[in-house]
Short mmCIF file of C-alpha atoms in Angstrom, two decimals:
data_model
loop_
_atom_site.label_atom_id
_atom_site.label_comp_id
_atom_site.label_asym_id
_atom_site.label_seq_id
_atom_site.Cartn_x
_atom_site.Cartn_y
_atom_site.Cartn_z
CA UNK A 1 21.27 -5.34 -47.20
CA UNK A 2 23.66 -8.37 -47.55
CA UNK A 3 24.84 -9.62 -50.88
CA UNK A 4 23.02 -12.83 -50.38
CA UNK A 5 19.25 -10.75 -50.31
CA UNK A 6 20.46 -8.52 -53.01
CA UNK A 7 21.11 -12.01 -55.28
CA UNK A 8 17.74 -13.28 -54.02
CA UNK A 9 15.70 -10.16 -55.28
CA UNK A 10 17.39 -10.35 -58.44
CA UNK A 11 16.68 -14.44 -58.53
CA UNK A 12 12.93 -13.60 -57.79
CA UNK A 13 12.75 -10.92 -60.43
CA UNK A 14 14.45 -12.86 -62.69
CA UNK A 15 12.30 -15.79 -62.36
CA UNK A 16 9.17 -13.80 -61.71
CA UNK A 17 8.44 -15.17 -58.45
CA UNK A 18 8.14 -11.37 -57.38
CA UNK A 19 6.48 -9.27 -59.80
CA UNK A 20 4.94 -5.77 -59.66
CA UNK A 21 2.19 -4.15 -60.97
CA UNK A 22 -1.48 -4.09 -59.70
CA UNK A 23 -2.48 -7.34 -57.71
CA UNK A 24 -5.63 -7.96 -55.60
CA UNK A 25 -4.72 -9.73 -52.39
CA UNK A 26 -7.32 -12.26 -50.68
CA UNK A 27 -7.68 -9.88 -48.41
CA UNK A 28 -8.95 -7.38 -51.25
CA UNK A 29 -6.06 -5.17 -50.81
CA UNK A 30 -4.42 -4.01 -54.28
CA UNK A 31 -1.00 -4.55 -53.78
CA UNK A 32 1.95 -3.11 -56.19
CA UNK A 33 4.22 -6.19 -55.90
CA UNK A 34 3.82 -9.72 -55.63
CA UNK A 35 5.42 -12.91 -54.39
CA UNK A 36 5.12 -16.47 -55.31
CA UNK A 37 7.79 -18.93 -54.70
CA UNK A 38 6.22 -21.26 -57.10
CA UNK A 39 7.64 -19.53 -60.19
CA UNK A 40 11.12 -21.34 -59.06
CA UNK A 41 10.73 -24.18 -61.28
CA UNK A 42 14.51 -25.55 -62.55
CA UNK A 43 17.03 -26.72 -60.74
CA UNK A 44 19.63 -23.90 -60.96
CA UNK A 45 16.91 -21.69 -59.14
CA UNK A 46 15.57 -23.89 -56.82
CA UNK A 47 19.03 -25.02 -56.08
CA UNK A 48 20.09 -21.33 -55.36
CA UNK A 49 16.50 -20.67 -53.35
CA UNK A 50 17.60 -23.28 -51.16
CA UNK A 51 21.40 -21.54 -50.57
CA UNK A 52 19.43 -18.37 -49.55
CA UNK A 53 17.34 -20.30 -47.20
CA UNK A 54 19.90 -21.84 -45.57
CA UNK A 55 21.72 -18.24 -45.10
CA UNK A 56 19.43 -17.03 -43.44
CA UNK A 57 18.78 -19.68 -41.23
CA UNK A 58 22.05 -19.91 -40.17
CA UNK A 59 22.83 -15.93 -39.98
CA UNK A 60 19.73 -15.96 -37.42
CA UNK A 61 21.69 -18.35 -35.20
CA UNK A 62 18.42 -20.41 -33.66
CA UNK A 63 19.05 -23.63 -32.75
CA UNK A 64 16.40 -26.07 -34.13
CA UNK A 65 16.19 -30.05 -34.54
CA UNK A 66 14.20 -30.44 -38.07
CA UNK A 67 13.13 -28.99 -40.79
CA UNK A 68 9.27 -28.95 -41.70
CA UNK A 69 7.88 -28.55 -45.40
CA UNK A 70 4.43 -27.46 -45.41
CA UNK A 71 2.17 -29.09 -47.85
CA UNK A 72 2.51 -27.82 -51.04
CA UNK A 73 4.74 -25.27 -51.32
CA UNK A 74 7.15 -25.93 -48.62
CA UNK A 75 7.70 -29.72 -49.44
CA UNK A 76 10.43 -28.56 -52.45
CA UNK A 77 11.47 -26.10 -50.12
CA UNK A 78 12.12 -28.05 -47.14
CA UNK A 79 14.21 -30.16 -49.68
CA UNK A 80 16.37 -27.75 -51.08
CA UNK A 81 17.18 -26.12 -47.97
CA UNK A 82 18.13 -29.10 -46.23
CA UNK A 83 20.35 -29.59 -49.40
CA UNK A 84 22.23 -26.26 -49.43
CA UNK A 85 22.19 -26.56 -45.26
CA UNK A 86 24.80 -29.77 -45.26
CA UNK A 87 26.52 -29.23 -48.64
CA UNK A 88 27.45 -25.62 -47.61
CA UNK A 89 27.20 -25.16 -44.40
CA UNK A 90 27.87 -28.94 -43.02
CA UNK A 91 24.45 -28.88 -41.10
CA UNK A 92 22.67 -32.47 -41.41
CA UNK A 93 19.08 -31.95 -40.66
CA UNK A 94 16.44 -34.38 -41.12
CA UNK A 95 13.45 -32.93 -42.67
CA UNK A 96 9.66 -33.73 -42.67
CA UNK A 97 6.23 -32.38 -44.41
CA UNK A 98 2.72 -33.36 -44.36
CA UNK A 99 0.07 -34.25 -46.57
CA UNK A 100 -2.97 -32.54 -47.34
CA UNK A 101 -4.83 -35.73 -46.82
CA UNK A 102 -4.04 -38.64 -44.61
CA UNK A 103 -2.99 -41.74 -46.84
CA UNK A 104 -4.82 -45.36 -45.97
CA UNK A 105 -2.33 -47.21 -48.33
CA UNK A 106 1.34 -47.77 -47.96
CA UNK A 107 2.69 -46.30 -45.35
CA UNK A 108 -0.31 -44.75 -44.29
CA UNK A 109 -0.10 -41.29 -42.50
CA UNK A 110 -0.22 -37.53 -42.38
CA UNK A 111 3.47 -37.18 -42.59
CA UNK A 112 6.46 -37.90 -44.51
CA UNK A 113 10.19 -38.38 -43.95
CA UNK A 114 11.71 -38.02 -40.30
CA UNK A 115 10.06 -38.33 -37.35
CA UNK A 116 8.06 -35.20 -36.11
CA UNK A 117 10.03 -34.12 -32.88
CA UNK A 118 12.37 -31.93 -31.15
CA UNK A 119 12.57 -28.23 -32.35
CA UNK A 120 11.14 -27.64 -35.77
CA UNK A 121 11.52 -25.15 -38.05
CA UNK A 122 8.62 -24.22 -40.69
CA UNK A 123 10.09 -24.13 -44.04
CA UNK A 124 7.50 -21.85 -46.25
CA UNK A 125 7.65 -18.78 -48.99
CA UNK A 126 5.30 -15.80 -47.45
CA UNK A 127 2.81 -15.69 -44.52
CA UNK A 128 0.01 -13.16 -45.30
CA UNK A 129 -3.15 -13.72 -43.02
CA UNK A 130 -1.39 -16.77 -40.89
CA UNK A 131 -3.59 -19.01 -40.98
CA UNK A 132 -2.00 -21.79 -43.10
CA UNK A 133 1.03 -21.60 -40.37
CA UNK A 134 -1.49 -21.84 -37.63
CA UNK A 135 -2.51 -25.07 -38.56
CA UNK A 136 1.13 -26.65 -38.96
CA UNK A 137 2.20 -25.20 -36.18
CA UNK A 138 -1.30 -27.25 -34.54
CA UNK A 139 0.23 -29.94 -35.84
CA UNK A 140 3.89 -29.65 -35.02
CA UNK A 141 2.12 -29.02 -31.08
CA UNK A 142 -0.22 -32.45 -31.13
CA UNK A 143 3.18 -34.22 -31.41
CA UNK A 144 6.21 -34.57 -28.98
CA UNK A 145 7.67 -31.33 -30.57
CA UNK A 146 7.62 -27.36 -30.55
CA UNK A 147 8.39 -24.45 -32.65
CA UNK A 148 11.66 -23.71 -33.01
CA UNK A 149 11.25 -20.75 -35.69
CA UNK A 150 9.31 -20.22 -39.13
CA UNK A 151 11.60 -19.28 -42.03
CA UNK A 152 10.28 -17.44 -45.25
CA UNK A 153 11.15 -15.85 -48.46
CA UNK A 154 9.32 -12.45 -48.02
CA UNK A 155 8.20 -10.23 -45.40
CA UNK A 156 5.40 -8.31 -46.54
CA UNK A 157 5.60 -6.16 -43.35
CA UNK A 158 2.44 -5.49 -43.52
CA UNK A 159 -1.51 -4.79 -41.39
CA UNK A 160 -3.60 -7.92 -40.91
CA UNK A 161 -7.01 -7.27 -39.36
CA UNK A 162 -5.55 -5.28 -36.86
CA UNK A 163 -2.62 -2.89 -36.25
CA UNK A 164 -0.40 -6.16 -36.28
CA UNK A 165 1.26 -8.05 -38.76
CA UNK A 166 0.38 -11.97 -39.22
CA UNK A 167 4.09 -12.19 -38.74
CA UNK A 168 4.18 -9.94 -35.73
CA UNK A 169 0.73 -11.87 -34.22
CA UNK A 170 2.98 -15.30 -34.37
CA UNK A 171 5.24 -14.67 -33.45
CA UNK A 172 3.97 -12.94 -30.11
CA UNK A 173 1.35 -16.10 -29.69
CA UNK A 174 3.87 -18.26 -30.04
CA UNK A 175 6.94 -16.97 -28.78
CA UNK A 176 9.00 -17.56 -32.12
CA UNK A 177 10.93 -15.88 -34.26
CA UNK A 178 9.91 -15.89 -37.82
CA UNK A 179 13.02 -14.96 -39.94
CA UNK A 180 12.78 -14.51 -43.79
CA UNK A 181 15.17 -13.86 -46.70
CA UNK A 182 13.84 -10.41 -47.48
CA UNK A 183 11.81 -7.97 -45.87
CA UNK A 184 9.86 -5.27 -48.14
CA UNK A 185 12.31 -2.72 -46.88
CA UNK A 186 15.16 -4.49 -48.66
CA UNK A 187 12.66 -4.84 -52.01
CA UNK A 188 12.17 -1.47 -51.50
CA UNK A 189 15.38 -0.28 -51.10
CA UNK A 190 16.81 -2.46 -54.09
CA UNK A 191 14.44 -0.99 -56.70
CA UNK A 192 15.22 2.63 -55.35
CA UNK A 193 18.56 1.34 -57.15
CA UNK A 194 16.38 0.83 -60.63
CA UNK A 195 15.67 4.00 -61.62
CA UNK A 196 12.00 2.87 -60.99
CA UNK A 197 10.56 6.24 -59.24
CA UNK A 198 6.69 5.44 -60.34
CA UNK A 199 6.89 2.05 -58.85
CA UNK A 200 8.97 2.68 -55.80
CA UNK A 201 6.52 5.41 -54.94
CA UNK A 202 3.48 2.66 -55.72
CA UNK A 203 5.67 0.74 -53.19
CA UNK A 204 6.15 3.74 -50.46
CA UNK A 205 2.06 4.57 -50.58
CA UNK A 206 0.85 1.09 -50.04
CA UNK A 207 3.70 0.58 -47.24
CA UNK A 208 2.10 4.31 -45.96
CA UNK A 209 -1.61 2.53 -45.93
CA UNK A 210 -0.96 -0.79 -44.73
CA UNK A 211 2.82 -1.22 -43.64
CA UNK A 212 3.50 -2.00 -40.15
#
């Protein structure tokens, strides 16, 4: 694990974005941990969110033309990353999100900011049945772009419907890599570091039922 996932875990626990205990999932699974990028709510920790986004982007070395914020969640996260991408890594990308309903006013539209072309990247904080990412990457394919790769916070690595991930299904659909910050192997791993047996062996049995 690099120092740079270590600091996120500890940023997520900190700031409760990843929590344990018992939680039930949409898909009525009761999961031991969970992850919501949405508890990042100053500017010191969405600033730093946005440094570990851009690491990672940039350790996974794909070469992409935009960065796209998915409405809600991804819109402050598209901005933060684009941030941390040119102050610390000297990477000027333009950035663009959509709205969850198309504007008749103003400047009118589904989308906001730079034009919708090129190589994107998806900018969001966990994918867990897919289907949100399905329909932006719909919409990244009805314009004169593709998919360059999806970037998240988490990996669950974990079962949809089938034997597959909904990471693992996109990206063999679509041919892209989806790279995150963390993967629950690194989660897992830290808190074997915490003196936390009861909840790393929570962790371990529902990897054991539904990990992929």
């Amino acid at each position: 694990m690099k120092d740079y996932q270590k600091a996120f875990i500890e940023l997520a626990i900190k700031h409760k974005a990843l929590c344990f205990g018992e939680f039930t999932l949409k898909s009525g699974r009761v999961s031991p941990y969970f992850f919501n990028a949405g508890r990042f709510q100053s500017g010191s920790a969405l600033a730093a969110l946005g440094s570990f986004y851009a690491q990672a982007l940039v350790h996974s070395e794909v070469e992409i033309d935009l960065l796209f914020g998915p409405a809600y969640k991804g819109i402050p996260l598209v901005a933060v990353t684009a941030a941390a991408l040119s102050s610390e890594h000297g990477l000027d990308f333009p950035i663009c999100y959509n709205r969850k309903e198309i504007k008749d006013h103003g400047e009118g539209g589904l989308l906001v900011g730079a034009p919708l072309e090129g190589k994107v990247a998806i900018i969001d904080d966990v994918i867990t049945a897919g289907t949100a990412v399905r329909e932006v990457i719909e919409l990244i394919q009805s314009h004169e772009a593709s998919l360059g790769a999806v970037l998240i916070g988490l990996d669950r690595q974990e079962k949809g419907r089938g034997e597959l991930s909904a990471i693992q299904e996109i990206e063999t659909n679509y041919a892209v890599s989806v790279i995150s910050i963390v993967k629950l192997e690194h989660v897992l791993q830290y808190m074997q570091g915490q003196n936390e047996p009861h909840l790393v062996e929570a962790i371990e049995l529902y990897r054991k039922n539904f990990g992929v």
